Tab-separated table of C-alpha atoms and ligand atoms in Angstrom:
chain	number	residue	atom	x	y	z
A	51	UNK	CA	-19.940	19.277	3.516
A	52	UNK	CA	-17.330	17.955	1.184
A	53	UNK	CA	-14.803	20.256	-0.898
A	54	UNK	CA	-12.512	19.201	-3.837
A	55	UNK	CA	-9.986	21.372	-4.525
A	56	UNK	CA	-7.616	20.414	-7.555
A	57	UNK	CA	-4.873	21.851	-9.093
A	58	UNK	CA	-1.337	21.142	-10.444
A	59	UNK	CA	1.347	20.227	-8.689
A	60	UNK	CA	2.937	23.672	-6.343
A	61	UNK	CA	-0.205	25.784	-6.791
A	62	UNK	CA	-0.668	26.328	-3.324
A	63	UNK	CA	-4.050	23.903	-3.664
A	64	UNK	CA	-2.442	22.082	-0.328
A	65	UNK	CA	-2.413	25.188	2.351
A	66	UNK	CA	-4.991	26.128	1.011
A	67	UNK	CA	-7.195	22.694	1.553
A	68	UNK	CA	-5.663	22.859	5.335
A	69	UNK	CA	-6.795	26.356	6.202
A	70	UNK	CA	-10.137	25.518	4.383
A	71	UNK	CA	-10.518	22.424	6.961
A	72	UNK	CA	-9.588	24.829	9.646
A	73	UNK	CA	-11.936	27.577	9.094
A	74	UNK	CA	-15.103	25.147	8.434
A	75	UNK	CA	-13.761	22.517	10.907
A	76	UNK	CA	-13.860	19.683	8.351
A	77	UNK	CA	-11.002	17.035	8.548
A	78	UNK	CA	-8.399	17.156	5.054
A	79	UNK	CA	-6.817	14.986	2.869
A	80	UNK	CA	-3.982	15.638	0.419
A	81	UNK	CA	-4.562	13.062	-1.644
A	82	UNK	CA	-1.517	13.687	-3.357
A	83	UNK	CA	0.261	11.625	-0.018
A	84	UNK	CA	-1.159	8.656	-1.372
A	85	UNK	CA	0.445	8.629	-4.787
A	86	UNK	CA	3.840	9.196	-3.246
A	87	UNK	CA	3.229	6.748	-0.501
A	88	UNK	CA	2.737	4.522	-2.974
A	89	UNK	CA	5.462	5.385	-5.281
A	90	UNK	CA	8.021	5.628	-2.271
A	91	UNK	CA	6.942	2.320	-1.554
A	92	UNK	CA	8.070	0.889	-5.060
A	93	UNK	CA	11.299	3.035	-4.539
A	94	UNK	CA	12.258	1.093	-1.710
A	95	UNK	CA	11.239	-2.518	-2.411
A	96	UNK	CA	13.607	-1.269	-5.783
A	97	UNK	CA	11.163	-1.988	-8.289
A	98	UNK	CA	10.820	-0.253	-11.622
A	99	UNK	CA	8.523	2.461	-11.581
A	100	UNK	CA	7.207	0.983	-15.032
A	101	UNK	CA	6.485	-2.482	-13.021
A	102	UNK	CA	2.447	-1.508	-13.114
A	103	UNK	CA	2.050	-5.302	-10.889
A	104	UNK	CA	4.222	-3.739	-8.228
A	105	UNK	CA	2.538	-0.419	-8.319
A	106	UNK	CA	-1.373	-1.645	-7.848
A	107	UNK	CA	0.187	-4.736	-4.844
A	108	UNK	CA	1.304	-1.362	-3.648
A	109	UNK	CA	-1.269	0.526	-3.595
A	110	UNK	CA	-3.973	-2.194	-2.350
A	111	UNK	CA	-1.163	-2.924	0.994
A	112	UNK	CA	-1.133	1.183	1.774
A	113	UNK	CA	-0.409	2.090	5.004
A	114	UNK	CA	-2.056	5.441	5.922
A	115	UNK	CA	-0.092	5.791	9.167
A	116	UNK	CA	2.598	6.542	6.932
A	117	UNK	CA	1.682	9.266	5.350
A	118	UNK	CA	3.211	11.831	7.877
A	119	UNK	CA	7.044	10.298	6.462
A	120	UNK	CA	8.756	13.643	5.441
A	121	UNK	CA	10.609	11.791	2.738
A	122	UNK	CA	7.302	11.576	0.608
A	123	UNK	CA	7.482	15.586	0.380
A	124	UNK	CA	10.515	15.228	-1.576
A	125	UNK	CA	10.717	16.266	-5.287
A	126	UNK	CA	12.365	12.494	-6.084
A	127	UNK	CA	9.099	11.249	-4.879
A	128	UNK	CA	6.848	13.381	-6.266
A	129	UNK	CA	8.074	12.705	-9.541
A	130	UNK	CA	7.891	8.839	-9.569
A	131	UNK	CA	4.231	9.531	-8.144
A	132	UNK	CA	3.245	11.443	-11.065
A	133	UNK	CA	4.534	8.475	-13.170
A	134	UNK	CA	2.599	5.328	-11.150
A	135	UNK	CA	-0.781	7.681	-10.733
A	136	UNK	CA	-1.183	7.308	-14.142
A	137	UNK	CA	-1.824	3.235	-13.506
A	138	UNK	CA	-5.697	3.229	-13.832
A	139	UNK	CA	-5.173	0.233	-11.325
A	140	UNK	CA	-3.598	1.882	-9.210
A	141	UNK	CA	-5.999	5.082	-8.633
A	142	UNK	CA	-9.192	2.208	-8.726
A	143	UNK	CA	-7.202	0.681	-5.824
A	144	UNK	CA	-7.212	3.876	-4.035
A	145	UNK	CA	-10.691	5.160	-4.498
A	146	UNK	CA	-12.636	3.663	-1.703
A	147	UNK	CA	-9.952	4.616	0.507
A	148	UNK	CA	-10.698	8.644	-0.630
A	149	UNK	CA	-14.267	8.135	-0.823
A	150	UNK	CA	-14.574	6.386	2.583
A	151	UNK	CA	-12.387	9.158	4.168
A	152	UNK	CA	-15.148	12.175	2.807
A	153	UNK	CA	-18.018	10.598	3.200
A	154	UNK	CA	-16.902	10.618	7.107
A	155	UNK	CA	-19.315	13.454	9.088
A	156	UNK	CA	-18.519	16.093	9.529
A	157	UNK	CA	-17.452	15.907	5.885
A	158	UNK	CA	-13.961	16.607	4.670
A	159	UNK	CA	-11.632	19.146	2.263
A	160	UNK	CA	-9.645	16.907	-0.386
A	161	UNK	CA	-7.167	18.095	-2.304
A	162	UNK	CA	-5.592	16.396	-5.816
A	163	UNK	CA	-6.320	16.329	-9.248
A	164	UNK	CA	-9.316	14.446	-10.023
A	165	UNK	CA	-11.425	14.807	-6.620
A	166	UNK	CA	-14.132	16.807	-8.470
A	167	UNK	CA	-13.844	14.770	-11.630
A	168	UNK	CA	-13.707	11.261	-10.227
A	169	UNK	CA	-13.386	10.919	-6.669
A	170	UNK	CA	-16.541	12.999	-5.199
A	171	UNK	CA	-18.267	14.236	-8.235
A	172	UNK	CA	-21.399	15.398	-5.997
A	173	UNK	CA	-18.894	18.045	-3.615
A	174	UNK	CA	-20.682	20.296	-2.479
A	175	UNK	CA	-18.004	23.041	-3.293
A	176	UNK	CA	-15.392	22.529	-6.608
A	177	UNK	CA	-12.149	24.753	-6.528
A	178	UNK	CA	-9.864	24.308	-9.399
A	179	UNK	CA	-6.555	26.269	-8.091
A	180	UNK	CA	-4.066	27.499	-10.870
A	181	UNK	CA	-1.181	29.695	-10.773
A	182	UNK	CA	1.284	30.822	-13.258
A	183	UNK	CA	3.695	27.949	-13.807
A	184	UNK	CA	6.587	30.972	-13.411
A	185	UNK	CA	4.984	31.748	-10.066
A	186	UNK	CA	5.016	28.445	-8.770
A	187	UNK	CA	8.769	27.550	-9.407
A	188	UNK	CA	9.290	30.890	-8.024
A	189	UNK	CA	7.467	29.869	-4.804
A	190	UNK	CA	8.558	26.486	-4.613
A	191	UNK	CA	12.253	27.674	-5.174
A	192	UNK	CA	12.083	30.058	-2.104
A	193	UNK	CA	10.242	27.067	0.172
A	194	UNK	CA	13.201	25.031	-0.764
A	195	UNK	CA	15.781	27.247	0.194
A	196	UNK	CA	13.877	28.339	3.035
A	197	UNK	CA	14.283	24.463	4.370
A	198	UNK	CA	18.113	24.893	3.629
A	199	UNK	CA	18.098	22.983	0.445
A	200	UNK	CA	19.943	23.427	-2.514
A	201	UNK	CA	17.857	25.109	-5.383
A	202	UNK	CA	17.897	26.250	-9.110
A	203	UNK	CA	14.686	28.106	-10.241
A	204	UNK	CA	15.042	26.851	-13.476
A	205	UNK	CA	15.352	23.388	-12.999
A	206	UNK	CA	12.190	23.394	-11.089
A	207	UNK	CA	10.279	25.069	-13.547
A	208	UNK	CA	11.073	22.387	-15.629
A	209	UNK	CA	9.963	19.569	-13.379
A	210	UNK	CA	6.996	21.611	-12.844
A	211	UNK	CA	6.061	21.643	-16.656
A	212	UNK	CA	6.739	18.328	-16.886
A	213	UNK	CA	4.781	16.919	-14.219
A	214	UNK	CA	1.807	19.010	-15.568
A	215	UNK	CA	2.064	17.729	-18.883
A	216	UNK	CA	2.110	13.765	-17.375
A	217	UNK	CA	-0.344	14.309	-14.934
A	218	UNK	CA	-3.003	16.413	-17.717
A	219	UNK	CA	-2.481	13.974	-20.483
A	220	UNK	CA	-3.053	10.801	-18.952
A	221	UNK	CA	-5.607	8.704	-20.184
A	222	UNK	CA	-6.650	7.940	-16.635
A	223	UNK	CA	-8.334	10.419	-14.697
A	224	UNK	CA	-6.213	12.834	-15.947
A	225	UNK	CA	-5.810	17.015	-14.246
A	226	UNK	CA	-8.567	19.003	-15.416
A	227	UNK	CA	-11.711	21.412	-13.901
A	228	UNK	CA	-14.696	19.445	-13.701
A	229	UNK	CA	-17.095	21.574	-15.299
A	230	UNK	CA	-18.931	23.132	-12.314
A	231	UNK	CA	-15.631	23.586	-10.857
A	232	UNK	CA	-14.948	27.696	-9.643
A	233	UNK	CA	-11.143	29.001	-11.147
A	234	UNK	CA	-9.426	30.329	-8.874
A	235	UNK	CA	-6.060	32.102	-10.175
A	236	UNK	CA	-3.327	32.654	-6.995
A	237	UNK	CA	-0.626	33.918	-9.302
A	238	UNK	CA	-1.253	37.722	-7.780
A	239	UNK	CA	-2.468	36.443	-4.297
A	240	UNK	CA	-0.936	35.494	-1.169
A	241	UNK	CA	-2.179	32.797	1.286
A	242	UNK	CA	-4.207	35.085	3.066
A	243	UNK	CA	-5.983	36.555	-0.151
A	244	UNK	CA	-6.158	32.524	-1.813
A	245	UNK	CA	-7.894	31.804	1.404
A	246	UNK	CA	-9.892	34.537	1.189
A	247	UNK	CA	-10.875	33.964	-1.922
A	248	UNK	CA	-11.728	30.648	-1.388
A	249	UNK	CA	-13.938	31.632	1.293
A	250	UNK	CA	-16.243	34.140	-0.711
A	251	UNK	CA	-16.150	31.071	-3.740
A	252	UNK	CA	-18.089	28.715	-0.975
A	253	UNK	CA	-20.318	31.100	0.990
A	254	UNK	CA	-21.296	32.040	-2.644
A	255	UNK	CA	-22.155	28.462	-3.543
A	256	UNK	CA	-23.832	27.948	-0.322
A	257	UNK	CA	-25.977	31.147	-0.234
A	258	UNK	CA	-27.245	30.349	-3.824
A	259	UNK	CA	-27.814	26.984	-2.179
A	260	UNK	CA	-30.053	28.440	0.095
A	261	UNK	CA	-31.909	30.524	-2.021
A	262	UNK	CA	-33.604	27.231	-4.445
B	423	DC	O1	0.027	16.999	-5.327
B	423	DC	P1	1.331	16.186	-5.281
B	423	DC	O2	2.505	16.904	-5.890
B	423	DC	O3	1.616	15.671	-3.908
B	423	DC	O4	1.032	14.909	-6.210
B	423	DC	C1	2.035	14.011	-6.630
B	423	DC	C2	1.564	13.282	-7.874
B	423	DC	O5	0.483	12.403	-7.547
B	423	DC	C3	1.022	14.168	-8.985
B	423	DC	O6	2.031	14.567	-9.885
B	423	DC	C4	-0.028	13.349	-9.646
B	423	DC	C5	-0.478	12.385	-8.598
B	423	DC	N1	-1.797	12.689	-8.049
B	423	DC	C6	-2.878	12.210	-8.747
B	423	DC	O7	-2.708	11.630	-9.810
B	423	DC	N2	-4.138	12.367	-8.256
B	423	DC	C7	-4.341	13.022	-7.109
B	423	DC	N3	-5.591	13.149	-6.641
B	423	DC	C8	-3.241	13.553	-6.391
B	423	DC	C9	-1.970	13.378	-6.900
């Protein structure tokens, strides 16, 4: 079984891909990793972020036993991923690499932006996450000063809008529901009811499934 769920950036769309993998013991990818491991990677050899050359060498020489570095979770990197995902080189260089991983049995949760648009446009199951933008700063605000960092609420929010605004109106695979994809709204849930909700979304599919 494969599921792709997408969603912008701090919607929660990551815990809940993990706890999805859990419950139906599929393996997970947060595709998002990628992007940053890739952008990180153009941080540090000091290129420009603009340097599209760089970005795609980048991309093709990824090293996925990196992808556990805690300094791609960082906000620094998450930005300059948004900016080198938009590369259409650089997400062709990466889409055997996703592909590969969910065609793997016993079949795999994938989490990004384009995974039921582009990457596995036959998944089984199709989750769009959203949450309200508010909500999400609000979230991401308390995760960050839960990890003892420095936070403002507002500034957040504003990366947050901004990052949704590069990463939907890219001409390149940009952020948006494929159209069999199931909305699912988190702004009023907690992990527990997101999962939940998740949950009844794919027994759903699958018991419809059943019935043709
Ligand atoms: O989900 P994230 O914050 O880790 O993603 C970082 C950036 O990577 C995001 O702003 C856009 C890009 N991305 C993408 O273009 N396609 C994906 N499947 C996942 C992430």
């Amino acid at each position: 079984m494969i599921i792709a769920i997408d969603g912008p950036a701090a919607s929660g769309k990551g815990t809940l891909a993990k706890r999805l993998a859990l419950h139906y013991g599929l393996r997970h990818l947060d595709t998002g990793v990628i992007y940053r491991a890739v952008a990180k990677a153009l941080l540090d050899a000091g290129a420009e972020l603009t340097d599209e050359a760089a970005a795609v060498t980048a991309a093709m020489e990824l090293d996925p036993g990196k992808f556990g570095d805690p300094a791609l979770k960082s906000q620094k990197v998450g930005d300059a991923a948004s900016v080198v995902s938009a590369f259409p080189g650089v997400r062709d260089a990466l889409v055997s690499f996703q592909r590969q991983f969910a065609a793997r049995p016993p079949g795999a949760v994938l989490d990004g932006r384009d995974i039921g648009t582009v990457i596995c446009p036959d998944a089984d199951v199709k989750i769009f996450v959203i949450a309200d933008p508010k909500v999400r700063a609000q979230r991401r605000t308390l995760e960050a000063k839960g990890r003892g960092e420095d936070a403002d609420e507002a500034v957040i929010l504003a990366d947050i809008l901004k990052r949704d605004e590069r990463d939907q109106n890219r001409a390149a695979a940009p952020l948006k529901a494929a159209p069999d994809a199931h909305l699912l709204d988190n702004s009023h849930l907690d992990i527990e009811g997101g999962v939940r909700a998740a949950i009844d979304i794919i027994e759903a599919v699958r018991a419809g499934r059943q019935q043709v």
